[in-house]
Tab-separated table of C-alpha atoms in Angstrom:
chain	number	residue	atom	x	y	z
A	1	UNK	CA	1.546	13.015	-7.854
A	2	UNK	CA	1.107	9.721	-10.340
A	3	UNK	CA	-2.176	11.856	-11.766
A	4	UNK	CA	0.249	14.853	-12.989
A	5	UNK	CA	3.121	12.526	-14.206
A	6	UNK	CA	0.439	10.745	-15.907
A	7	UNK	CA	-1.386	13.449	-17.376
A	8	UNK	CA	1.289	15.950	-18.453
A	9	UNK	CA	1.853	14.356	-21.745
A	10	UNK	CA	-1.541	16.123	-22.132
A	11	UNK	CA	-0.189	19.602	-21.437
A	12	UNK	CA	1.069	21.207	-24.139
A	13	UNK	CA	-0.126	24.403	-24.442
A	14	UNK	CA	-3.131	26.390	-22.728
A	15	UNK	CA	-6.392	24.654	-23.954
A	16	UNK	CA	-8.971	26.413	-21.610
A	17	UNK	CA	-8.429	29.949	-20.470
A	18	UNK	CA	-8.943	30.864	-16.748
A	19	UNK	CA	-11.277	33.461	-15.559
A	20	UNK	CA	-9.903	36.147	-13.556
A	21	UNK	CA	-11.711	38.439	-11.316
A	22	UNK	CA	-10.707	42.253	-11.682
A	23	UNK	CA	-8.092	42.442	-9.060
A	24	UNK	CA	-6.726	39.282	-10.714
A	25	UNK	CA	-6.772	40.590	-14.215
A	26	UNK	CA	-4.495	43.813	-13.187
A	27	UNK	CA	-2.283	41.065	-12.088
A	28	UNK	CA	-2.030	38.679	-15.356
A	29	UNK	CA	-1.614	41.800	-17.802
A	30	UNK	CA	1.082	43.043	-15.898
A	31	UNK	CA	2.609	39.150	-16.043
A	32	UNK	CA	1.712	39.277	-19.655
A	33	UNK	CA	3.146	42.191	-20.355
A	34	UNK	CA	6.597	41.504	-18.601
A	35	UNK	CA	6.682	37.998	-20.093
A	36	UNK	CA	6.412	40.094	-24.125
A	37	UNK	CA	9.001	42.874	-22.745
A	38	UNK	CA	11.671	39.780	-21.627
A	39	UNK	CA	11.165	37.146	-24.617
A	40	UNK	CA	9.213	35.147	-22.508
A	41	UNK	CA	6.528	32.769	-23.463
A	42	UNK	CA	3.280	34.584	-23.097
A	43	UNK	CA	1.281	31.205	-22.276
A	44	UNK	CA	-0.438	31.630	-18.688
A	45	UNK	CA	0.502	29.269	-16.663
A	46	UNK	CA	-2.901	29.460	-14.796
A	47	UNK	CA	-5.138	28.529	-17.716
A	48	UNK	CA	-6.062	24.401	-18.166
A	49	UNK	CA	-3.368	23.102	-20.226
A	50	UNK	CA	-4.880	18.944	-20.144
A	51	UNK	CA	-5.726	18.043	-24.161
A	52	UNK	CA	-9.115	16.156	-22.916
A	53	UNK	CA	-9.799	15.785	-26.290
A	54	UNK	CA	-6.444	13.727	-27.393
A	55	UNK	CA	-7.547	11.213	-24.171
A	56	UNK	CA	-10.365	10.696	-25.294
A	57	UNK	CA	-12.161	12.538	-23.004
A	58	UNK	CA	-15.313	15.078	-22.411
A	59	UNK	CA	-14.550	15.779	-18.532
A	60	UNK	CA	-12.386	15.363	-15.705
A	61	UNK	CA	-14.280	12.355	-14.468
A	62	UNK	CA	-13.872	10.886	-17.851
A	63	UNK	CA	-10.536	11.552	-17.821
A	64	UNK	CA	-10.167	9.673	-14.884
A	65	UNK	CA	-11.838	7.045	-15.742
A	66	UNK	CA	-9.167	6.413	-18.907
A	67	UNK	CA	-6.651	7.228	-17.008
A	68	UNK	CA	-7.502	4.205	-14.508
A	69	UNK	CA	-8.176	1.930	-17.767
A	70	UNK	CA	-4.831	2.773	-19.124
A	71	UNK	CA	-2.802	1.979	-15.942
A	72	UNK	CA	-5.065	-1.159	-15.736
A	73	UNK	CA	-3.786	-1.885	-19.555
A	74	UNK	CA	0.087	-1.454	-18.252
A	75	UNK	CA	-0.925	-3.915	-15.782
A	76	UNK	CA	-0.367	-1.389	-12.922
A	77	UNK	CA	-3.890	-1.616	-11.293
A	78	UNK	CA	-2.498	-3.252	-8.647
A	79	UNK	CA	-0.330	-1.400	-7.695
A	80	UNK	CA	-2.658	1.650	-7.676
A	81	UNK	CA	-5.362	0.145	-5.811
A	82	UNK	CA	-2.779	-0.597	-2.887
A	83	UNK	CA	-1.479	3.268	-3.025
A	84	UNK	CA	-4.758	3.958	-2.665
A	85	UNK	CA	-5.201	2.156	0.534
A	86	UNK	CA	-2.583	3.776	1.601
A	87	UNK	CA	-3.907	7.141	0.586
A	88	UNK	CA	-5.290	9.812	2.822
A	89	UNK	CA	-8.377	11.733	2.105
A	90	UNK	CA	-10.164	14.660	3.443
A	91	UNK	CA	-13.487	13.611	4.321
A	92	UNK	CA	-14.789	16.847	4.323
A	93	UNK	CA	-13.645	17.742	0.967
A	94	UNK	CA	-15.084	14.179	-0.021
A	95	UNK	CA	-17.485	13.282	2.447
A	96	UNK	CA	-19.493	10.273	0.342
A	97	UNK	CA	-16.430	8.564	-0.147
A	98	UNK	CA	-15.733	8.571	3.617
A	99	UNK	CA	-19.226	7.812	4.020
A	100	UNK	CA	-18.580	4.475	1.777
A	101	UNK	CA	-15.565	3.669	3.773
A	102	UNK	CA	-17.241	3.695	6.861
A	103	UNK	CA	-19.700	1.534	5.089
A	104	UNK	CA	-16.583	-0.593	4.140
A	105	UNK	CA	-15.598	-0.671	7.973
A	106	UNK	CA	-19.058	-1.912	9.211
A	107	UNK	CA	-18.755	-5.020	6.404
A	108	UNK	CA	-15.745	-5.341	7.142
A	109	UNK	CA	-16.564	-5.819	10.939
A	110	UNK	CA	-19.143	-8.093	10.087
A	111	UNK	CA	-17.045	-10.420	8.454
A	112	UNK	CA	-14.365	-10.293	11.066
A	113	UNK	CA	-17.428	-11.638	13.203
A	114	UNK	CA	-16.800	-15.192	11.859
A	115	UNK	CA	-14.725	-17.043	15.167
A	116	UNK	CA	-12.629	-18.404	12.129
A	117	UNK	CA	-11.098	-15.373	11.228
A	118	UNK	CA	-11.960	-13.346	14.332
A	119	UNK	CA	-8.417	-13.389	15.418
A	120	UNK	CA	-6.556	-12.438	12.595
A	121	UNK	CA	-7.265	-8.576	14.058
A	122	UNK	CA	-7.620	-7.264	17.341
A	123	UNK	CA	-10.352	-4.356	16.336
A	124	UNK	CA	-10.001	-0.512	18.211
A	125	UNK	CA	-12.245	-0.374	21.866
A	126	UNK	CA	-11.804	2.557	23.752
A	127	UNK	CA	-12.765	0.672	26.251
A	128	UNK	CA	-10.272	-2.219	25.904
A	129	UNK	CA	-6.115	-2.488	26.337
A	130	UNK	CA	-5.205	-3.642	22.029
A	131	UNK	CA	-2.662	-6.327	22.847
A	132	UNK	CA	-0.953	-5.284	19.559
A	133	UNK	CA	-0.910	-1.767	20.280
A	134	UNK	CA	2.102	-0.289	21.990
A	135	UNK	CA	1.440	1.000	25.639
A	136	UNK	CA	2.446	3.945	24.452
A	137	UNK	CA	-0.169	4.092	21.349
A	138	UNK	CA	-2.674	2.140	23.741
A	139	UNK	CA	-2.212	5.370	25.982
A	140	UNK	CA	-3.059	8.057	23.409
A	141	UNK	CA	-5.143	5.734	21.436
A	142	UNK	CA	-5.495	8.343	18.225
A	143	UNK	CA	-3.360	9.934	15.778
A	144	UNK	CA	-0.965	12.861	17.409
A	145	UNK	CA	-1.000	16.161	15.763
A	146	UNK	CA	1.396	17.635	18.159
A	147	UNK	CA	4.744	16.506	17.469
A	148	UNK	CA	5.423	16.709	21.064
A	149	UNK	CA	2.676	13.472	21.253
A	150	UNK	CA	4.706	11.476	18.835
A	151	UNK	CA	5.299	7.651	19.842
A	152	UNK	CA	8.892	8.937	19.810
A	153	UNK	CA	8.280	11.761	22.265
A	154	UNK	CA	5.970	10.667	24.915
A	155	UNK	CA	8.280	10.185	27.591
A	156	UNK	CA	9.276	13.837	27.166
A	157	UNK	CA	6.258	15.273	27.135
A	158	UNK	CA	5.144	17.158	30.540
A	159	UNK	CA	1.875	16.315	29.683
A	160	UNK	CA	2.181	12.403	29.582
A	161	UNK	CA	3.857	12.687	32.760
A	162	UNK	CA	1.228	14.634	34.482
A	163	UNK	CA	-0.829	11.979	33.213
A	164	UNK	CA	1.437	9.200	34.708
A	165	UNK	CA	1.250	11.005	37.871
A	166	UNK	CA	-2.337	11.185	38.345
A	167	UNK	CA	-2.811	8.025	37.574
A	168	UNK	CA	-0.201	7.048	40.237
A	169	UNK	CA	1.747	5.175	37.273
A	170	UNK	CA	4.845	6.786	36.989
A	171	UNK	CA	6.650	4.466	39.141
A	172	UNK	CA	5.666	1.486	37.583
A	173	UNK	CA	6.663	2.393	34.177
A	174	UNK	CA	9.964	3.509	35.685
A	175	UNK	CA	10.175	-0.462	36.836
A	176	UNK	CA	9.743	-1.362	33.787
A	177	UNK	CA	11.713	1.105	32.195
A	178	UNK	CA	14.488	-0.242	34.313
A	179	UNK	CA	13.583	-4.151	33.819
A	180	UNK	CA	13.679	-3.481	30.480
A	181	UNK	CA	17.040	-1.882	30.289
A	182	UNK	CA	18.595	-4.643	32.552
A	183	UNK	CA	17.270	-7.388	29.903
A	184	UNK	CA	18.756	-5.409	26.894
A	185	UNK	CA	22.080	-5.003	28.078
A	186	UNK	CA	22.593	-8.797	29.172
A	187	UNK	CA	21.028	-9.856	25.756
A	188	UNK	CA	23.524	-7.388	24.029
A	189	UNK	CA	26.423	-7.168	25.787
A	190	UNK	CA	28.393	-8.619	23.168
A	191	UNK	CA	26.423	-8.140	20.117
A	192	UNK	CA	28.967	-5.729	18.047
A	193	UNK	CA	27.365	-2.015	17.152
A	194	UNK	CA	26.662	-2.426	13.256
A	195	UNK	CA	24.923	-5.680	14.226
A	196	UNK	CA	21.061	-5.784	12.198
A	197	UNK	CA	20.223	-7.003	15.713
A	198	UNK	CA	20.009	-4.253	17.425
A	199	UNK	CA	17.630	-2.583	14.798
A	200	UNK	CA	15.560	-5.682	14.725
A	201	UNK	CA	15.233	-7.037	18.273
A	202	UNK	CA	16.911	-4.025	21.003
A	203	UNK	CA	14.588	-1.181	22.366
A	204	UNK	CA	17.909	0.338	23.040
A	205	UNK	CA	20.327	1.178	19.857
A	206	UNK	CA	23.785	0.136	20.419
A	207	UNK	CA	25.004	4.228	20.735
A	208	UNK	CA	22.653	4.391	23.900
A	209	UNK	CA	23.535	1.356	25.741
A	210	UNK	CA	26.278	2.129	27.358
A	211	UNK	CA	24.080	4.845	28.863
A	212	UNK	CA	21.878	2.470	30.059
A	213	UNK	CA	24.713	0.413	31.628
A	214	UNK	CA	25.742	3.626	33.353
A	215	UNK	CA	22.799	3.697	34.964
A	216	UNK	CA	22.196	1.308	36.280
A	217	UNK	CA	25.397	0.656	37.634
A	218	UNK	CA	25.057	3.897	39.584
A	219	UNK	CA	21.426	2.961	41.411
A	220	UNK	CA	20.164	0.094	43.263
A	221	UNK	CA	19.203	-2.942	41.715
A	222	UNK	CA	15.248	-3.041	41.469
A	223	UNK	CA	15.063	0.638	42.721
A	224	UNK	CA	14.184	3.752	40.847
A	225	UNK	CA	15.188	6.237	44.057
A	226	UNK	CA	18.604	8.042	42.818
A	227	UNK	CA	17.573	8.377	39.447
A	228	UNK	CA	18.558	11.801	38.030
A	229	UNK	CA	16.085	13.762	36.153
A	230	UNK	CA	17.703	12.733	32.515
A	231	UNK	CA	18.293	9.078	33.967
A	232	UNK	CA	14.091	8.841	34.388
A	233	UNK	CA	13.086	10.432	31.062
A	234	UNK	CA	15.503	7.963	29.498
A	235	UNK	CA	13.930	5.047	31.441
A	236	UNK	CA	10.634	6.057	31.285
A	237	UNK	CA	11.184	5.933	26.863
A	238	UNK	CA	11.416	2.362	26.793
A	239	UNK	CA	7.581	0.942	28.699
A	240	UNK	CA	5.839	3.202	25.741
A	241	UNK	CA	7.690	0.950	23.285
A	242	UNK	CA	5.861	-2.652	24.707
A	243	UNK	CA	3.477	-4.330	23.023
A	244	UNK	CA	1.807	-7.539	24.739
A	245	UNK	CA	1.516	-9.458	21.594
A	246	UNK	CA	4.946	-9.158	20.304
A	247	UNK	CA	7.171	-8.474	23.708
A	248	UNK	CA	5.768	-11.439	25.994
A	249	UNK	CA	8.142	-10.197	28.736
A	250	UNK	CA	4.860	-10.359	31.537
A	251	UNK	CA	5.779	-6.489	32.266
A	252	UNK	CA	2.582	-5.592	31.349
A	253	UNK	CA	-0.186	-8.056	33.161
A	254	UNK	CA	-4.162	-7.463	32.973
A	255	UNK	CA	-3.741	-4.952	36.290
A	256	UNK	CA	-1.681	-2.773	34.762
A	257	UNK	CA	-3.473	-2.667	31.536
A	258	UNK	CA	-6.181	-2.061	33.066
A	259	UNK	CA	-4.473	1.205	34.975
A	260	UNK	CA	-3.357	2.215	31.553
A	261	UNK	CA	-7.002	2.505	30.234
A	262	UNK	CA	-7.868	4.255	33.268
A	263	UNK	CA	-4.664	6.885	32.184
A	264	UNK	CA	-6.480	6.878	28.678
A	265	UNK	CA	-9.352	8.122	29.973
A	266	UNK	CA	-7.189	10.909	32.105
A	267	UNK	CA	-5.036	11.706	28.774
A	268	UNK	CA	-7.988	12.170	26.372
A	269	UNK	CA	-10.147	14.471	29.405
A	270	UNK	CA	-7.486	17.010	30.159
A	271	UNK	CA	-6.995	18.858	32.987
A	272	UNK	CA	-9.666	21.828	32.560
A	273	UNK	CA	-7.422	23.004	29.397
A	274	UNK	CA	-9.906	20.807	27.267
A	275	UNK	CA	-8.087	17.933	25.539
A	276	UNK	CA	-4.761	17.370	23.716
A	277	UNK	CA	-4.390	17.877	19.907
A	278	UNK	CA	-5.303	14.388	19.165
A	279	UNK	CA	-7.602	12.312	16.547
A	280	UNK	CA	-9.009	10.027	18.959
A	281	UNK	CA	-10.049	6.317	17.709
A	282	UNK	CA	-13.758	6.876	17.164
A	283	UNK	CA	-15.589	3.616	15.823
A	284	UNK	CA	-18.534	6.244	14.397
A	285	UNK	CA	-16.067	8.813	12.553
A	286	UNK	CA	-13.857	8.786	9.792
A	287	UNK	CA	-10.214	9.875	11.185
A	288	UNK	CA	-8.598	12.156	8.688
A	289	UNK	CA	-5.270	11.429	9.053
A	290	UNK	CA	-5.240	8.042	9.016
A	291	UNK	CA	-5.251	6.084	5.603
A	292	UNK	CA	-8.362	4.481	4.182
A	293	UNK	CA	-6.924	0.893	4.605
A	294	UNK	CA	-6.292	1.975	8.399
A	295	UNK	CA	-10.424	3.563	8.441
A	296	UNK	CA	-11.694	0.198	7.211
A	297	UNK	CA	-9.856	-2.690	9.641
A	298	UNK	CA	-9.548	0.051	12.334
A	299	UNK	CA	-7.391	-2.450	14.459
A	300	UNK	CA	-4.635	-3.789	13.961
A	301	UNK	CA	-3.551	-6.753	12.685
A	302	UNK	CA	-2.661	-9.763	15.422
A	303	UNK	CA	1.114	-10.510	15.957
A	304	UNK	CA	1.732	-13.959	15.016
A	305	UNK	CA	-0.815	-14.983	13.233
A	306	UNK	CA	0.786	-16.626	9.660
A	307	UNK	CA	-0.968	-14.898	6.172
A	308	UNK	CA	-2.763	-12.488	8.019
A	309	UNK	CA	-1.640	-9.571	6.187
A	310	UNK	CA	-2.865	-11.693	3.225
A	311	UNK	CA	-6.163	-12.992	4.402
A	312	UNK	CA	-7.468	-9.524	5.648
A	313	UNK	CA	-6.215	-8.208	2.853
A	314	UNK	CA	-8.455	-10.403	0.867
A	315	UNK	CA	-11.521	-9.560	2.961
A	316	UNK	CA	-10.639	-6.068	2.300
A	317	UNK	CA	-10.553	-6.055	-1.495
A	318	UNK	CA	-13.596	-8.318	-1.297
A	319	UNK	CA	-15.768	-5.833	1.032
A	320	UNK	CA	-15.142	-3.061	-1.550
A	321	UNK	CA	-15.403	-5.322	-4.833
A	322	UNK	CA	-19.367	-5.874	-3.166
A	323	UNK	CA	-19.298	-2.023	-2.486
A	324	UNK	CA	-18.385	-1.027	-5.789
A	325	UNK	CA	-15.177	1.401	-4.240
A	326	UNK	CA	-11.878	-0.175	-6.017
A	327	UNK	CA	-12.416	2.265	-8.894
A	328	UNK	CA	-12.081	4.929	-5.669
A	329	UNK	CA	-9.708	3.434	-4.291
A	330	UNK	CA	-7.942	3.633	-7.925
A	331	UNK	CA	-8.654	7.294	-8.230
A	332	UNK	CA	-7.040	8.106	-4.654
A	333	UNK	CA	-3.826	5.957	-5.859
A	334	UNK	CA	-3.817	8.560	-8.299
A	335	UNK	CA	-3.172	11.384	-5.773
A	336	UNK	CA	-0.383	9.274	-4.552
A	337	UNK	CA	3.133	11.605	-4.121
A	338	UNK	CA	5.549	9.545	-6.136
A	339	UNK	CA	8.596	11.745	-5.163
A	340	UNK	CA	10.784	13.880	-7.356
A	341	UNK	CA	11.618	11.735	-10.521
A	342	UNK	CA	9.549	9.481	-9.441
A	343	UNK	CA	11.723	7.990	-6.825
A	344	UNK	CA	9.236	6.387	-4.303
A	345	UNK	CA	7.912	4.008	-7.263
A	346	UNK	CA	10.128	0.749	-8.097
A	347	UNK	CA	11.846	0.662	-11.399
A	348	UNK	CA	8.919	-1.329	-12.795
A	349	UNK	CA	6.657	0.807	-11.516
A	350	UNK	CA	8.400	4.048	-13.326
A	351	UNK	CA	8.452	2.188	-16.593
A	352	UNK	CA	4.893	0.891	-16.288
A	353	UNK	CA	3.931	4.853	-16.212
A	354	UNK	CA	6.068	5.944	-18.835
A	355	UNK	CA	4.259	3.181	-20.956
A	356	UNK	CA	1.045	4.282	-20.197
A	357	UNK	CA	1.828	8.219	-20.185
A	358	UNK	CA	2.269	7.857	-23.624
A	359	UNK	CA	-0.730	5.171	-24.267
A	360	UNK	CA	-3.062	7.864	-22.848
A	361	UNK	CA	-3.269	10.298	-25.357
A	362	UNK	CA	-3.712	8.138	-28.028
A	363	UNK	CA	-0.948	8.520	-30.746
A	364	UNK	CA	-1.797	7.595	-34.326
A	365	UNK	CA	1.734	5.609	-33.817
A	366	UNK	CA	3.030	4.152	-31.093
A	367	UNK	CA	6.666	3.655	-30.507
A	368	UNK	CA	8.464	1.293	-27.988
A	369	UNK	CA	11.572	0.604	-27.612
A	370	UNK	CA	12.630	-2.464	-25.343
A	371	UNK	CA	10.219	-0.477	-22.634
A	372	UNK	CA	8.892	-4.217	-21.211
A	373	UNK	CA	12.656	-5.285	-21.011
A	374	UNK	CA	13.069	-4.954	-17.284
A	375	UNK	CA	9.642	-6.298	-16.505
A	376	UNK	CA	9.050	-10.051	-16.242
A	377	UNK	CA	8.286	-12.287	-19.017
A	378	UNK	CA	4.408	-12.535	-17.491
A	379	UNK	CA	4.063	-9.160	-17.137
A	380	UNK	CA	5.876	-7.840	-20.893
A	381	UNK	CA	3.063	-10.877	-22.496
A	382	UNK	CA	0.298	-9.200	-20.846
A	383	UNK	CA	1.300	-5.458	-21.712
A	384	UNK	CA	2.118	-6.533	-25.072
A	385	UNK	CA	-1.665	-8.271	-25.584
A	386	UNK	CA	-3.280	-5.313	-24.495
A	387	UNK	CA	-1.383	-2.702	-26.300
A	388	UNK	CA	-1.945	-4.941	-29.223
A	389	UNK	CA	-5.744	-4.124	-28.762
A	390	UNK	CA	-4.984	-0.651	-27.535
A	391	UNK	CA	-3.451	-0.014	-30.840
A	392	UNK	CA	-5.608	-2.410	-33.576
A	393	UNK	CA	-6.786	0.729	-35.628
A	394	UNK	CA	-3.633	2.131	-34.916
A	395	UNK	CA	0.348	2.092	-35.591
A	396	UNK	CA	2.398	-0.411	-33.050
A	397	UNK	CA	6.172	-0.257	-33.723
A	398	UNK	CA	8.077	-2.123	-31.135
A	399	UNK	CA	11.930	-2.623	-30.536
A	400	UNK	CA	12.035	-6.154	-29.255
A	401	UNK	CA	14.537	-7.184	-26.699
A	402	UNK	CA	13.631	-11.192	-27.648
A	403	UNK	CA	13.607	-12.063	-31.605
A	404	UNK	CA	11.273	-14.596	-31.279
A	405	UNK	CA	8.567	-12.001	-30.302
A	406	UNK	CA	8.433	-10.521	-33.839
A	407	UNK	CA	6.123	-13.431	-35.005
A	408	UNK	CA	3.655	-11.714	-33.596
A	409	UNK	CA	3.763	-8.800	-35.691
A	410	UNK	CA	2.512	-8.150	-39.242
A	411	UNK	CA	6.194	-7.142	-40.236
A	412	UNK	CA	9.528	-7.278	-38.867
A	413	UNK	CA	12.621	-5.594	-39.901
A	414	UNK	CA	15.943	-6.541	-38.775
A	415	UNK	CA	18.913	-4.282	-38.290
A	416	UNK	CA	22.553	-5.066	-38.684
A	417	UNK	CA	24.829	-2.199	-37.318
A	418	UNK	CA	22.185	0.097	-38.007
A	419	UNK	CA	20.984	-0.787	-41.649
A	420	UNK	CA	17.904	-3.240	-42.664
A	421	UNK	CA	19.741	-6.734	-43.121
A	422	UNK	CA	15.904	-8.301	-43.524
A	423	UNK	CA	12.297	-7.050	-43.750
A	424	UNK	CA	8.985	-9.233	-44.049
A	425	UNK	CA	6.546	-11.582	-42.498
A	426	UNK	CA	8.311	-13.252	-39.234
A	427	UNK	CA	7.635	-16.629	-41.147
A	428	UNK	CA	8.878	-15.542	-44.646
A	429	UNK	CA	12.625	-14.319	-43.214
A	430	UNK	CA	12.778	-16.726	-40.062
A	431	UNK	CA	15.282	-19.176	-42.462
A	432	UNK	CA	18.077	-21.052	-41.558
A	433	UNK	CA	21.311	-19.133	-41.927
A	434	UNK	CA	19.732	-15.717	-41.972
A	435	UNK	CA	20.278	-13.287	-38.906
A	436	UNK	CA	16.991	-13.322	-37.431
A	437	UNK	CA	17.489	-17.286	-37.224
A	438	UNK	CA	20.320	-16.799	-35.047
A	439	UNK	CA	18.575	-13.937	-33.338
A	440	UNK	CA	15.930	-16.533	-32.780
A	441	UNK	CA	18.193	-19.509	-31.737
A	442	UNK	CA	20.121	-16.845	-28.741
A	443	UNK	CA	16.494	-16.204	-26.949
């Protein structure tokens, strides 16, 4: 997670030793005592390695607490905050902070109130068709937890067609299916494979089309009767896929919506087996696999609609400012899986960390070399003013990619092919002829 690459500049050596239970104890002197028999180190690997005290630190919550400030210092707040909108959390594990949320949604709801902005989202009704929805989500209206309920999967499951069939709607989504698949391969009958088209516009890729043109070459035109088994399921994949807002191919009209909410109502019932493994979209609970932005608008945003993504991002941030949560949201951001090596942050991102790894347990000197380089001249200034404070009773050594940045420091030393060619105050050695002047001049 960002918390352990963070933190494990901390961990050097056990700090706090764990308490074992009997059973467990039998267990760590055997693992101590093959670990001296083998060479092996004979720290325990169980114990709490985290230095608190180098951070600064009494507790966990403390630690936390720096550990926000210093990310905030590498100017990486932002991007925490937004990982932590994107972050899931147990709310049974952390029930007040789910309780907050929901707080956050009510606001949130409250603001969306205002005619003004009132369309920028299309907010969750069980008893209303979401325009922006798919049919397909519109039908299970909740997060799956069986993969067989996957957007992906619906038209394979023999549920969701029991479900069609009892709410006498099988047919019509095989009409569409097939209206669908006409309109798809006149649009891309000549659109090559490897086109971005396909990916961006088709609901058929370009390896399955000529599937679809099989098919319906070999029925009637505006008939489903003749369709083979694996001819339907194929068909009936591409109605789940619609969305009103985006798709305005009038497939879809109020009557059939409405039919589709009826099917909701089947699909979330059952058939006497109780209902499907599914977190249905409750306005009065917290859904656990959904992400906190996602429990706070609990809609979805309105196709079309220019800066939306922007503006309700703004009421978001502004709801939770007024609720005191962006130091939560922060601290979830933290939990965020970053991916071995680090690999689902940008480059920016990594070397933002790596700065503030090292700012967090407070060294008595600080070293950097050219670690702002591939961050943008805005960004470097403001890392560089706030290590400067960071580090005021403290040594700042830094290997400057620009010359003329060295007037900020108390000394500068200049190397020529790895020997000290000048050393003083920026203004005493910045002459005309010397190297740092040319330095200077190639900024």
């Amino acid at each position: 997670s960002l918390r352990d690459n963070l933190m494990y500049a901390l961990k050097h050596r056990p700090v706090v030793p764990r308490e074992y239970s009997e059973d467990e104890r039998e267990q760590y002197d055997w693992r101590m005592t093959e670990a001296e028999l083998s060479g092996n180190s004979p720290f325990d690997l169980y114990a709490d390695w985290t230095d608190f005290e180098s951070a600064g630190a009494a507790s966990v919550a403390q630690l936390t607490t720096r550990a926000v400030d210093v990310l905030t210092l590498v100017d990486m707040d932002k991007d925490v905050y937004q990982l932590g909108l994107n972050g899931v959390i147990d709310p049974e594990a952390r029930p007040e902070v789910a309780s907050r949320i929901m707080e956050a949604r009510q606001m949130l709801r409250n603001r969306l109130s205002d005619p003004a902005i009132a369309k920028l989202v299309e907010l969750f009704d069980e008893d209303s068709y979401n325009t922006n929805l798919s049919v397909g989500e519109n039908l299970v209206f909740g997060t799956s937890l069986d993969a067989s309920l996957d957007p992906d999967n619906l038209h394979r499951s023999d549920y969701v067609r029991k479900v069609l069939f009892e709410s006498d709607l099988i047919n019509d989504f095989l009409m569409i299916g097939r209206s669908v698949a006409e309109l798809m391969v006149e649009l891309f009958a000549d659109v090559p494979p490897d086109s971005e088209l396909f990916e961006q516009f088709s609901f058929i890729s370009a390896d399955d089309l000529p599937e679809f043109r099989g098919i319906l070459t070999r029925t009637e035109p505006g008939k489903t009767e003749g369709l083979q088994p694996d001819d339907r399921t194929m068909m009936l994949s591409l109605p789940f896929k619609l969305v009103v807002a985006r798709h305005r191919l009038g497939l879809v009209d109020d009557e059939l919506q409405a039919r589709i909410l009826g099917a909701r109502k089947q699909f979330a019932a059952g058939f006497g087996r109780g209902a499907p493994d599914v977190e249905f979209y409750d306005s009065e609970r917290y859904s656990a696999k959904g992400s906190v932005q996602d429990n706070i608008l609990f809609g979805r945003l309105a196709y079309g609609r220019a800066r939306s993504s922007q503006q309700v991002g703004g009421l978001i941030q502004e709801v939770l400012e007024e609720l005191g949560l962006v130091s939560v949201l922060m601290e979830i951001g933290l939990d965020y899986q970053v991916g071995i090596a680090g690999s689902r942050l940008s480059a920016a991102q990594r070397q933002k960390l790596a700065i503030a790894r090292c700012v967090l347990k407070r060294p008595d000197i600080l070293i950097v070399d050219n670690a702002t380089a591939a961050l943008d001249a805005a960004t470097q200034g403001r890392i560089m003013d706030n290590l400067f404070v960071e580090c005021a009773d403290r040594g700042l050594i830094w290997v400057l990619h620009r010359a003329s940045l060295a007037q900020r420091f108390d000394t500068t030393v200049v190397l020529d092919d790895g020997r000290v060619a000048q050393q003083g105050r920026f203004e005493d050695i910045n002459r005309p002829g010397t190297l740092l002047s040319e330095l200077v001049a190639q900024d």
